[in-house]
CSV table of C-alpha atoms in Angstrom, one decimal:
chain,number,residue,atom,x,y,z
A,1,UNK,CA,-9.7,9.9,13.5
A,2,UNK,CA,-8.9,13.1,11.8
A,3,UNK,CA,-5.2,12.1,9.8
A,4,UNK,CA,-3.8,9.2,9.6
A,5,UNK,CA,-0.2,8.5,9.3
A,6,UNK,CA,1.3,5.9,7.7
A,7,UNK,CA,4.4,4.0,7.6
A,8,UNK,CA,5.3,1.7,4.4
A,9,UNK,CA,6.6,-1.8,4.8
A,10,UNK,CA,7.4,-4.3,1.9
A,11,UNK,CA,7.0,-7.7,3.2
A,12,UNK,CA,8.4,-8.9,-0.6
A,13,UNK,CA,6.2,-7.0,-3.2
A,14,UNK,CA,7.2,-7.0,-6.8
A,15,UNK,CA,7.4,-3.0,-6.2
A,16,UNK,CA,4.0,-2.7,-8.9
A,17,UNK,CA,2.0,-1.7,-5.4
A,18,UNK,CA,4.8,0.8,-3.7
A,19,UNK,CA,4.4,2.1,-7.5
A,20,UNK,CA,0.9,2.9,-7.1
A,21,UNK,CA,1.3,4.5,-3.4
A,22,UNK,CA,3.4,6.8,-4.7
A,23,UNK,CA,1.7,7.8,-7.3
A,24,UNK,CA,-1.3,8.2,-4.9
A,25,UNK,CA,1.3,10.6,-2.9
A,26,UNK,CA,1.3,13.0,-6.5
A,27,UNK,CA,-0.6,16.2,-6.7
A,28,UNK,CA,-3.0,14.5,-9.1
A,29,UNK,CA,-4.2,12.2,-6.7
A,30,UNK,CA,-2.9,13.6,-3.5
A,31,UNK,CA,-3.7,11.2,-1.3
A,32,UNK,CA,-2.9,14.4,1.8
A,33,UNK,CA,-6.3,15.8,1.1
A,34,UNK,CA,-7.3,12.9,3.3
A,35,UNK,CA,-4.9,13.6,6.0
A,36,UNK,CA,-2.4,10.5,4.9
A,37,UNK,CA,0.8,11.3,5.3
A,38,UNK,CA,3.8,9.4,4.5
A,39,UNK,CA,6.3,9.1,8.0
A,40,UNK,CA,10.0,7.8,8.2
A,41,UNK,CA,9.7,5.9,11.3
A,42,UNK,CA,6.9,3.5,12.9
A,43,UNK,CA,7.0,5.1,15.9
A,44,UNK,CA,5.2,8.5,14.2
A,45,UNK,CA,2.5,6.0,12.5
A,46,UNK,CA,-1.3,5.1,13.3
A,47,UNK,CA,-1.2,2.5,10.4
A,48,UNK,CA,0.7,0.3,9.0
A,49,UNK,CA,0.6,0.0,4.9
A,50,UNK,CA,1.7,-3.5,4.1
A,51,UNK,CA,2.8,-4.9,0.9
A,52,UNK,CA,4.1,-7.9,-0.6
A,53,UNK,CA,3.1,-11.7,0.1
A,54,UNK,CA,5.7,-11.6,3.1
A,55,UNK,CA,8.3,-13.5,2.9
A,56,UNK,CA,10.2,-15.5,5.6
A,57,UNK,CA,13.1,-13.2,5.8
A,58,UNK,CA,10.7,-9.9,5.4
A,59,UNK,CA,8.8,-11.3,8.8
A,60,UNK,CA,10.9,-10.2,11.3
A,61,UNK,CA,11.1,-6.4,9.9
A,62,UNK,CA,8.0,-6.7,9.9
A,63,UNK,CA,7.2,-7.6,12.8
A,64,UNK,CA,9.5,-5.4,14.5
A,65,UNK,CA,8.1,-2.2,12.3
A,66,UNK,CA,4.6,-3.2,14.1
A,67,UNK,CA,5.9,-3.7,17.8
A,68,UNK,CA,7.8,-0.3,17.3
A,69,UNK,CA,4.2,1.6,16.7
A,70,UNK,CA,2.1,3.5,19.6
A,71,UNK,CA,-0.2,0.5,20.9
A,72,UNK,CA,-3.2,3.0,19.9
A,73,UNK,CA,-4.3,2.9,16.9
A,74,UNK,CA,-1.9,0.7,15.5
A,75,UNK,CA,-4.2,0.1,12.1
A,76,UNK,CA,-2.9,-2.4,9.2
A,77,UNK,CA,-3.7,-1.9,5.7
A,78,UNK,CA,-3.0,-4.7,3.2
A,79,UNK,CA,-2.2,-3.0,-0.1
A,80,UNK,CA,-2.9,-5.5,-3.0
A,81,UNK,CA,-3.5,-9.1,-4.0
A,82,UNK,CA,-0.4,-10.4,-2.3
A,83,UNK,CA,-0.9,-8.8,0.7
A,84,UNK,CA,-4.6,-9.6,1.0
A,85,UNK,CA,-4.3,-13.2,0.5
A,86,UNK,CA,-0.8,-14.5,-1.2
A,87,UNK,CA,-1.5,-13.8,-4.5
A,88,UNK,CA,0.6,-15.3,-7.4
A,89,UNK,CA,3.0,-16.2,-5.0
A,90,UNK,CA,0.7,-18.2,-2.2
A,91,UNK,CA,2.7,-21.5,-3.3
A,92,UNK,CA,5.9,-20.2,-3.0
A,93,UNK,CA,8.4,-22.1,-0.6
A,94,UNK,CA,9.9,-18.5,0.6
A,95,UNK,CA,6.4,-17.5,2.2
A,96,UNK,CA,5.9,-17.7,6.0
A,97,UNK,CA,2.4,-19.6,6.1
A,98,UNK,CA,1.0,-22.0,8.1
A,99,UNK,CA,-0.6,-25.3,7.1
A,100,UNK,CA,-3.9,-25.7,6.0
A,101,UNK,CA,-6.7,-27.3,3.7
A,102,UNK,CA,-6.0,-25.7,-0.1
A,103,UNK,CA,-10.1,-25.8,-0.4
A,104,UNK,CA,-11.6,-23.2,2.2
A,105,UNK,CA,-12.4,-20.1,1.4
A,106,UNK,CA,-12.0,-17.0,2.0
A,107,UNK,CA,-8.5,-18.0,0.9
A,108,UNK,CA,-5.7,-17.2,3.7
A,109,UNK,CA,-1.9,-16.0,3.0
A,110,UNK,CA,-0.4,-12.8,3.1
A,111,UNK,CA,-0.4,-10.4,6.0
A,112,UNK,CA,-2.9,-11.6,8.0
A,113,UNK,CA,-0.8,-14.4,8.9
A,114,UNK,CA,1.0,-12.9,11.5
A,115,UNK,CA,-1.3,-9.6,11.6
A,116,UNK,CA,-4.6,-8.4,12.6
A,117,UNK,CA,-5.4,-6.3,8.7
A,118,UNK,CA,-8.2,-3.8,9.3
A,119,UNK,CA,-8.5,-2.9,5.5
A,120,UNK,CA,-8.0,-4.9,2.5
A,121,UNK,CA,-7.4,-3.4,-0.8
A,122,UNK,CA,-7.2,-5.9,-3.4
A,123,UNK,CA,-5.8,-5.8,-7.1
A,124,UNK,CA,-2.7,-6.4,-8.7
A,125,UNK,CA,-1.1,-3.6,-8.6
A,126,UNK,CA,-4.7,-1.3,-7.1
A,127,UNK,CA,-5.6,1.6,-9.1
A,128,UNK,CA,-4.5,4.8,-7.3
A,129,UNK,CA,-8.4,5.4,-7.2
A,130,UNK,CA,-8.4,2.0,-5.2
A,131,UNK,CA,-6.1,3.1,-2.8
A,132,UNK,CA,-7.8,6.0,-2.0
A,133,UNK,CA,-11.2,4.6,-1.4
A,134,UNK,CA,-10.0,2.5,0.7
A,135,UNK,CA,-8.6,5.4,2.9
A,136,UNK,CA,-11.9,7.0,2.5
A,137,UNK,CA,-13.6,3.9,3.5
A,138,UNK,CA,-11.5,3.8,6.6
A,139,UNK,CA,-12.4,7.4,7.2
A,140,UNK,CA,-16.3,6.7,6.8
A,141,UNK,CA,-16.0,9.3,4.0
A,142,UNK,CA,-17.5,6.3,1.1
A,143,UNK,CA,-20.0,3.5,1.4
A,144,UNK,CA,-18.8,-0.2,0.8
A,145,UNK,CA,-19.5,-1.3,-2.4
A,146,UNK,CA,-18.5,-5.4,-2.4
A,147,UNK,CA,-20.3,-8.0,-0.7
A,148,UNK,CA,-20.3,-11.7,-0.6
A,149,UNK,CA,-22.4,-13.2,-3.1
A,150,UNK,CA,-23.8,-17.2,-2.7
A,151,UNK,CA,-26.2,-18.4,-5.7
A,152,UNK,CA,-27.5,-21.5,-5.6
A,153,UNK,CA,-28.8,-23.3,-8.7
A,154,UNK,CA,-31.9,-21.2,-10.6
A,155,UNK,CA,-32.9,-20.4,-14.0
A,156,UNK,CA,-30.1,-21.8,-16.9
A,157,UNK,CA,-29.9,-20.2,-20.2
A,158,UNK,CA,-28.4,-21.8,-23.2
A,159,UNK,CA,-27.6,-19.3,-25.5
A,160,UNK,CA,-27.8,-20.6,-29.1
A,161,UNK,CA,-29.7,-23.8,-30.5
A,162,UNK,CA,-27.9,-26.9,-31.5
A,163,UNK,CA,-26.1,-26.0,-34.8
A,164,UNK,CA,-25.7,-23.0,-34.0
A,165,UNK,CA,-24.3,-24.0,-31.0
A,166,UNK,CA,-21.9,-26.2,-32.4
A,167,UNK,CA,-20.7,-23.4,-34.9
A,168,UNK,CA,-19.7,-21.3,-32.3
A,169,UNK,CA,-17.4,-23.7,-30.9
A,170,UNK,CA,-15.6,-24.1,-34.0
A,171,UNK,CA,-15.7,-20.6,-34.8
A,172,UNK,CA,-14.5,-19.3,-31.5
A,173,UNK,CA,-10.8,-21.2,-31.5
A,174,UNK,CA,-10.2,-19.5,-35.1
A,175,UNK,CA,-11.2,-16.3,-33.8
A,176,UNK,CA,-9.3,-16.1,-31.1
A,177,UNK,CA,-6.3,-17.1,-33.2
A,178,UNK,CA,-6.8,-13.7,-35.1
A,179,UNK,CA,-7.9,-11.4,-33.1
A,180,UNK,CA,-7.1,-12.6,-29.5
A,181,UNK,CA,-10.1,-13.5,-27.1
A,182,UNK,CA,-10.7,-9.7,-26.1
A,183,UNK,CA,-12.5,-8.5,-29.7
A,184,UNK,CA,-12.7,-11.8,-31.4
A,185,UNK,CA,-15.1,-13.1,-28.7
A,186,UNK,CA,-17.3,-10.1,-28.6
A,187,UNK,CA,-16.9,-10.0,-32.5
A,188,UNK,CA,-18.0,-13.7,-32.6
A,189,UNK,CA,-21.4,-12.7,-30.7
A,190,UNK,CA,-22.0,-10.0,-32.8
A,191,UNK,CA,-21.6,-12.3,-35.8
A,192,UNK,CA,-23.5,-15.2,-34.1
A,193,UNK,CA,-26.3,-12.7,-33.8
A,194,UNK,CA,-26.6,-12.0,-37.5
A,195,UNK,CA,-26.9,-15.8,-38.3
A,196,UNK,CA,-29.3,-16.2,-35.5
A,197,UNK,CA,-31.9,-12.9,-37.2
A,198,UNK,CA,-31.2,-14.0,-40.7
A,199,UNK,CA,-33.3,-16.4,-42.0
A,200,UNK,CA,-31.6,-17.4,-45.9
A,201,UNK,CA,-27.8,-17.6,-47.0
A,202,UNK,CA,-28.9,-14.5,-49.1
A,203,UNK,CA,-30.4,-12.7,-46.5
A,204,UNK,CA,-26.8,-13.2,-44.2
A,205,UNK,CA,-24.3,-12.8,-46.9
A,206,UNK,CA,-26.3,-9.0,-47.4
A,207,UNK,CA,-26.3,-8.6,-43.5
A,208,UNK,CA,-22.6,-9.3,-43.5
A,209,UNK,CA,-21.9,-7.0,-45.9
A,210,UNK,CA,-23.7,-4.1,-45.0
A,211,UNK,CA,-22.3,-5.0,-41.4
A,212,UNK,CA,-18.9,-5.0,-42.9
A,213,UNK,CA,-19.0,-1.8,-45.0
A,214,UNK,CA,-20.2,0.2,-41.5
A,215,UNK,CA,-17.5,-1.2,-39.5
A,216,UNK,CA,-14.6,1.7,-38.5
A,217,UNK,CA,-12.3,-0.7,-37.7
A,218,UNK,CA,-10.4,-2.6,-40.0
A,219,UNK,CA,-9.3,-5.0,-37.6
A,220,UNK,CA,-12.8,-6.2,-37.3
A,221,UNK,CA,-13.5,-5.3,-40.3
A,222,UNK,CA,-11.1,-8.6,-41.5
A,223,UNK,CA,-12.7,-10.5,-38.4
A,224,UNK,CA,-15.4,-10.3,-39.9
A,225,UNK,CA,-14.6,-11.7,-43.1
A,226,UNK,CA,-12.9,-14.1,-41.7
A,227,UNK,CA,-15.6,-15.2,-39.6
A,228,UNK,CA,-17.9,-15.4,-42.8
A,229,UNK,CA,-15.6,-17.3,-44.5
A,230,UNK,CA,-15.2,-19.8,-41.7
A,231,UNK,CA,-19.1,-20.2,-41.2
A,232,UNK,CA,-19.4,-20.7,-44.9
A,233,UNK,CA,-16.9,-23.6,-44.7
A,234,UNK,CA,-18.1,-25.1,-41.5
A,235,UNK,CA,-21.5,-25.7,-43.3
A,236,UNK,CA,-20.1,-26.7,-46.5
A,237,UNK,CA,-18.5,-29.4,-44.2
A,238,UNK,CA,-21.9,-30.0,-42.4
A,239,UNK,CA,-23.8,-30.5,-45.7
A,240,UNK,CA,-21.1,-32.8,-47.3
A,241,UNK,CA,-21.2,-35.2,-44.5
A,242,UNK,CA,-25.0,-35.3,-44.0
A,243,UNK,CA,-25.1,-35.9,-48.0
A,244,UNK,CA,-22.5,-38.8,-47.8
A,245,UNK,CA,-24.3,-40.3,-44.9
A,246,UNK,CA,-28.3,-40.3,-46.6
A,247,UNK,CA,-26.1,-42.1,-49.5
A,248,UNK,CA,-24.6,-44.5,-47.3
A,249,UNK,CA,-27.6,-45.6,-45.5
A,250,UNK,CA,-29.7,-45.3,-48.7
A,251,UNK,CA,-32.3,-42.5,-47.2
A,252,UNK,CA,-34.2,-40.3,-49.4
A,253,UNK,CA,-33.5,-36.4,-49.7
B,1,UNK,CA,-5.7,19.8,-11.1
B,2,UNK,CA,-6.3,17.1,-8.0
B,3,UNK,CA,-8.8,14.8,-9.0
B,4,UNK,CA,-12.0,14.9,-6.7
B,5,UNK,CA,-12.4,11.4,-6.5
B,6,UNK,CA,-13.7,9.9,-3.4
B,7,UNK,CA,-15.9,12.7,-3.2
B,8,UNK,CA,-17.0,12.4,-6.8
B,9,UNK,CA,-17.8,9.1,-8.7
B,10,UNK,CA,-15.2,7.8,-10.9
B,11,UNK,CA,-15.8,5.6,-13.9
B,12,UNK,CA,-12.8,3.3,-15.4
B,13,UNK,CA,-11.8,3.1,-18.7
B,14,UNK,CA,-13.9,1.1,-21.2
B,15,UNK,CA,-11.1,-1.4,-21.3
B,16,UNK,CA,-10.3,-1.4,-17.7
B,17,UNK,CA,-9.8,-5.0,-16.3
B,18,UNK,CA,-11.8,-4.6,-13.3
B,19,UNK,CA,-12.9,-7.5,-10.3
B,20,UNK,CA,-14.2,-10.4,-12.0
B,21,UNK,CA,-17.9,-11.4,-11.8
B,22,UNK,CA,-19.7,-15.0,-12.5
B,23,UNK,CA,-22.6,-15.2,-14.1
B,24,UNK,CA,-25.1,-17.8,-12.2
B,25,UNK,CA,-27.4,-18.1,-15.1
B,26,UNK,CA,-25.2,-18.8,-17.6
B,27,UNK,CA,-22.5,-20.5,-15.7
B,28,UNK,CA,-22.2,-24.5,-16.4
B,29,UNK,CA,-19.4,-25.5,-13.3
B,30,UNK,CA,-17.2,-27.2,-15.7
B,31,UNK,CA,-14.4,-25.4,-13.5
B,32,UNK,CA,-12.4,-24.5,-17.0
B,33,UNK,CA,-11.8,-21.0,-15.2
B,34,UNK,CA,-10.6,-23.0,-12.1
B,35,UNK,CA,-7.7,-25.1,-13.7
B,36,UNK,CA,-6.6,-21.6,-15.8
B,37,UNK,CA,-6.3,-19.3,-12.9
B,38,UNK,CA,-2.9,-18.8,-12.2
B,39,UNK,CA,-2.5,-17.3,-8.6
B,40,UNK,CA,-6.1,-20.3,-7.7
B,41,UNK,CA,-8.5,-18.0,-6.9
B,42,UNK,CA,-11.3,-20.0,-8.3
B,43,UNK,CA,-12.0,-22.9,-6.8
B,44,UNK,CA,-14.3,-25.9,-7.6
B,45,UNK,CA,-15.3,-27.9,-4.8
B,46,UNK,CA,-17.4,-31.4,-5.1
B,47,UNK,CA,-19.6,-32.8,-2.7
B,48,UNK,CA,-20.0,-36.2,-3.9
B,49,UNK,CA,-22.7,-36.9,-1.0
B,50,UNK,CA,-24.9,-34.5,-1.3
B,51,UNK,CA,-24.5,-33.9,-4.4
B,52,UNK,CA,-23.6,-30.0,-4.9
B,53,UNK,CA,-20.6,-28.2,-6.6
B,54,UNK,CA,-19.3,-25.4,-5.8
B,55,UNK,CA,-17.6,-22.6,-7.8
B,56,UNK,CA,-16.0,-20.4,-5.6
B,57,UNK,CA,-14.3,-16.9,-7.0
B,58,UNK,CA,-12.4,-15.0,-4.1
B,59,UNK,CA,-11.6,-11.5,-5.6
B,60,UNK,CA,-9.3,-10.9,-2.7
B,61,UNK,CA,-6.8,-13.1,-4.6
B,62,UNK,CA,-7.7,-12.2,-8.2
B,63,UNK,CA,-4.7,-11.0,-10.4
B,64,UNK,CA,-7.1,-9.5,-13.0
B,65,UNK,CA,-5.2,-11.3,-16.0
B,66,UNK,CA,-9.0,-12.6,-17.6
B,67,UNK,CA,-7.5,-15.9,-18.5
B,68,UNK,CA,-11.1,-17.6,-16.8
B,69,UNK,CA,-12.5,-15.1,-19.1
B,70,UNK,CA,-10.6,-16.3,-22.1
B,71,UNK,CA,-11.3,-20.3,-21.1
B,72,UNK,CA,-15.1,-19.6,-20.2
B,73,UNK,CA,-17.1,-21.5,-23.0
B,74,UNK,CA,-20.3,-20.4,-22.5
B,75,UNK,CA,-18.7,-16.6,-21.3
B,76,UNK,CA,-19.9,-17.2,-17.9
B,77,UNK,CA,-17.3,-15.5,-15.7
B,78,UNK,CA,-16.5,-11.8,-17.2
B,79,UNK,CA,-14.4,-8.9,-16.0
B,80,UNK,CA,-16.4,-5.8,-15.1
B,81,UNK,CA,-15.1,-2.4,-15.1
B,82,UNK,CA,-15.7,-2.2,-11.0
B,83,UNK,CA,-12.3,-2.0,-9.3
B,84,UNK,CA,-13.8,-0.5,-5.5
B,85,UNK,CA,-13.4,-4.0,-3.8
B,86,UNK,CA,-11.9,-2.3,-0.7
B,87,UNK,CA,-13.3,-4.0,2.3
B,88,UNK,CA,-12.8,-4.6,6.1
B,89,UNK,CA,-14.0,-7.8,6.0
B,90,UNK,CA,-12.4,-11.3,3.7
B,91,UNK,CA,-15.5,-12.6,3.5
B,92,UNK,CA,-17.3,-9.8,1.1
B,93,UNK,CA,-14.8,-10.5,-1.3
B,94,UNK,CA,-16.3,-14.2,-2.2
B,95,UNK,CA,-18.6,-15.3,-4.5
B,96,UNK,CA,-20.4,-18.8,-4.4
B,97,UNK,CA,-22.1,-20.7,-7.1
B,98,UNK,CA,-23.4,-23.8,-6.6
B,99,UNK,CA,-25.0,-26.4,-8.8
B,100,UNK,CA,-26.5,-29.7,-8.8
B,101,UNK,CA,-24.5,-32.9,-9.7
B,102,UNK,CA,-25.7,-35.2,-12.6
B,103,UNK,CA,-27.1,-38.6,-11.2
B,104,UNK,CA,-25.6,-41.3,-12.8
B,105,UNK,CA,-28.5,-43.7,-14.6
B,106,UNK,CA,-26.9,-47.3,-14.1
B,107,UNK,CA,-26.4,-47.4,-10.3
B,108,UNK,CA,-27.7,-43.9,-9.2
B,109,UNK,CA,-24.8,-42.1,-7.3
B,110,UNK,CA,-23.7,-39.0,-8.5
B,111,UNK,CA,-21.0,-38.0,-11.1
B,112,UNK,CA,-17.8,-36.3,-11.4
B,113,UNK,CA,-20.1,-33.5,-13.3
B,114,UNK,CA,-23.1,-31.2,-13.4
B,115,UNK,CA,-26.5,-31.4,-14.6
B,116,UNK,CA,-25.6,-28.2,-16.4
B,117,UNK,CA,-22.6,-29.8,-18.4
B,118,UNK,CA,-25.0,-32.3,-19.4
B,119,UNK,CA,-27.3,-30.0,-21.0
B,120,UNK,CA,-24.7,-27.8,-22.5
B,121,UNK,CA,-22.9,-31.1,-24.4
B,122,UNK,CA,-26.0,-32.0,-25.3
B,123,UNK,CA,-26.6,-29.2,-27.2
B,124,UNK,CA,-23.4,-29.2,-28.8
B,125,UNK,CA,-24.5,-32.4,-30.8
B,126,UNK,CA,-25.2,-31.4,-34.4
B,127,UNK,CA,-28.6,-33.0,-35.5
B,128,UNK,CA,-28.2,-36.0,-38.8
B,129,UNK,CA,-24.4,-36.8,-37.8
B,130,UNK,CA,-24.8,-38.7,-34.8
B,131,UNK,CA,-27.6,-40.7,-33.5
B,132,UNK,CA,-28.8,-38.4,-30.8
B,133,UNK,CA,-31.0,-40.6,-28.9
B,134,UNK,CA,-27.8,-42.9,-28.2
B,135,UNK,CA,-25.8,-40.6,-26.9
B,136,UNK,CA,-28.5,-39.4,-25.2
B,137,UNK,CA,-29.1,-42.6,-23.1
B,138,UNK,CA,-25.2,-43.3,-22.3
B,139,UNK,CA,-24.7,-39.5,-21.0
B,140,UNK,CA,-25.5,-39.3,-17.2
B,141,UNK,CA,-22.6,-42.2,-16.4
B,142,UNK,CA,-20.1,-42.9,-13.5
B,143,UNK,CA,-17.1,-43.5,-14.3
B,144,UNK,CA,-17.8,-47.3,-13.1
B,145,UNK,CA,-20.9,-47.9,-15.0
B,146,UNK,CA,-18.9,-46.1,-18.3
B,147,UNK,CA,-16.1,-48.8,-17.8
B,148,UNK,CA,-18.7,-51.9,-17.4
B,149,UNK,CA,-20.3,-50.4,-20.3
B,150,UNK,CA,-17.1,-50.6,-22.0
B,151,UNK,CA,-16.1,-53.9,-21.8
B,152,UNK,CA,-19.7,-54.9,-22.4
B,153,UNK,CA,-19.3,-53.5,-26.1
B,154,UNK,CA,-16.1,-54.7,-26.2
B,155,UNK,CA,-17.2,-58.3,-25.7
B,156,UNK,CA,-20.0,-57.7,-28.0
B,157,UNK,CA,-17.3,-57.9,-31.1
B,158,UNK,CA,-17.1,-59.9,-33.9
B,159,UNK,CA,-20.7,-61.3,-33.0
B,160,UNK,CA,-22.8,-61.3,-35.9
B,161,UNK,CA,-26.2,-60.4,-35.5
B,162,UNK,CA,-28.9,-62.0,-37.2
């Protein structure tokens, strides 16, 4: 097929996808290099561009927008989450679905409830970049990328040792109360790291400060002092229990 | 200027919140990511006969908020910076893990969790506070045998041992 026309249907989208097709119909993206164009009226289309979970009352449009296209092609592309497979909104009581198990998979909603979908585009709301390989994929033009992946139980890696372990856990919930999980959890590893290759409290308390004075970013910067802090109490903790407990039972040091 | 995309490759953003990925190495099935996910596209499927579970991630219905990558505790499931999941076909868009169940050591069927969970708490345990080896032997339990267990001790108080 050499261009493709398309007509838009919203089946109940939030409008975050219709965003993103237009912005794939700007000059920076220019989604016409590829021969798409944008038609007022189904019976001009090859394809159909769906989005939006569709809704009950969206169904009939919908429906009718499909009958209304030549029977040849007559191609349907699902345009994000929702339209691939319900989305945020596969629970909602204003959805046409049927009923089935909750626990197969792939998991079903969306357009292909009522529709044959050729192409899935995924994401919530797709990149314009997303969109476009997807027309490109539909055109031959790109090479699939995704497949279905199935492991089955191998190799298991636990990453730290016991205490060390057990620091971590306590360390994460602080960290995430300062910095949010995005750069306190990579923070925390980078921290767990240092206690992990030092071997003294000396040794860490210069790693930590040398790892503190090369840091840009005063936001990690504090993390990290924070962190140090923390890991200096959580052992403090660790030390004064063990202590009270050799007392207790009467052990020697 | 047009961007050449499709005919060029395109990376995203450092930052970019890409199609989430598991992990199967590090990945315990403790389904923490299943009960967080919003719009349920992770799913955790037990098969008490045979003994499996089964983590499944459908990107097809992924939102891309990372709140499985917030909950993960061991940082399992991640969010990559790939975003090309276009696809003809539903079924590219899963991903499967499955693990063994733990065996339960008074009558032998199989528990409500994994072998891998069993490890992983295990390791948690700081050595000198609690006595290891007990915990150790009351770990792999059914709910059943856990409740026998209980009232066992429970009876047991107030005795005085000699």
């Amino acid at each position: 097929m050499k261009s493709l026309w398309v007509f838009h249907v919203n089946t109940g989208a939030c409008n975050g996808c219709d965003i993103e097709i237009l912005d794939v119909l700007t000059p920076y993206y220019d989604i016409e290099r590829l021969g798409v164009k944008l038609v007022p009226t189904p019976r001009h289309a090859h394809a159909l561009l769906v989005t939006g979970p569709l809704t009950r009352q969206a169904y009939h449009a919908a429906k009718m927008a499909y009958e209304a296209m030549p029977p040849k092609p007559r191609i349907v592309i699902a345009v994000g989450t929702c339209a691939c497979s319900g989305g945020i909104f596969h629970d909602s009581y204003a959805l046409r679905r049927e009923y089935r198990e909750s626990l197969e998979y792939p998991l079903k909603g969306g357009t292909s409830e009522f529709l044959p979908v050729h192409l899935y585009i995924p994401g919530c709301p797709p990149r314009p970049e997303e969109i476009l390989y997807g027309v490109a994929l539909l055109k031959n033009i790109v090479e699939k990328k995704v497949r279905g992946r199935r492991f089955s139980e191998g190799t298991f890696v636990l990453p730290r040792e016991s205490f060390n372990a057990w620091v971590e856990v306590l360390l994460r919930a602080r960290i995430r109360k300062e910095l949010g999980y995005f750069d306190g959890y990579s923070l925390l590893r980078r921290f767990m790291e240092l206690v992990e290759s030092s071997e003294s409290k000396e040794e860490l308390e210069k790693l930590v400060e040398k790892t503190i004075n090369d840091e840009g970013d005063s936001r990690l910067r504090y993390g990290l002092e924070k962190l140090y802090s923390y890991y200096l109490e959580v052992v403090r903790t660790y030390e004064g229990i063990l202590a009270a407990k050799r007392a207790l039972v009467g052990l020697p040091k | 200027m047009t961007k050449a995309y499709p005919f060029e490759p395109e990376e995203a953003p450092p930052e970019y919140r890409g199609i989430p990925r598991i992990d199967p190495v590090l990945c315990i099935g403790c389904g923490a990511c299943a009960n967080a996910c919003p719009p349920n596209a992770i799913l955790r499927i037990d098969d008490p006969e045979n003994g499996t579970r089964r983590i499944v991630l459908d990107v097809g219905r992924c939102i891309r908020c990372a709140r499985c990558e917030e909950v993960c505790p061991t940082g399992a499931v991640r969010l990559t910076a790939e975003f090309e999941a276009a696809t003809d076909d539903r079924s590219d868009h899963v991903e499967v893990v499955e693990l063994r169940l733990a065996r339960c050591r008074g009558c032998g069927k199989y528990t409500c969790y994994t072998e891998r969970q069993v490890e992983k708490v295990l390791s948690l345990i700081p050595r000198g506070i609690l006595d290891f080896d007990r915990v150790r032997e009351k770990l792999p339990l059914c709910s059943e045998c856990k409740l026998k267990l209980t009232v066992l001790n429970a009876t047991k108080f107030g005795e005085v041992e000699p």
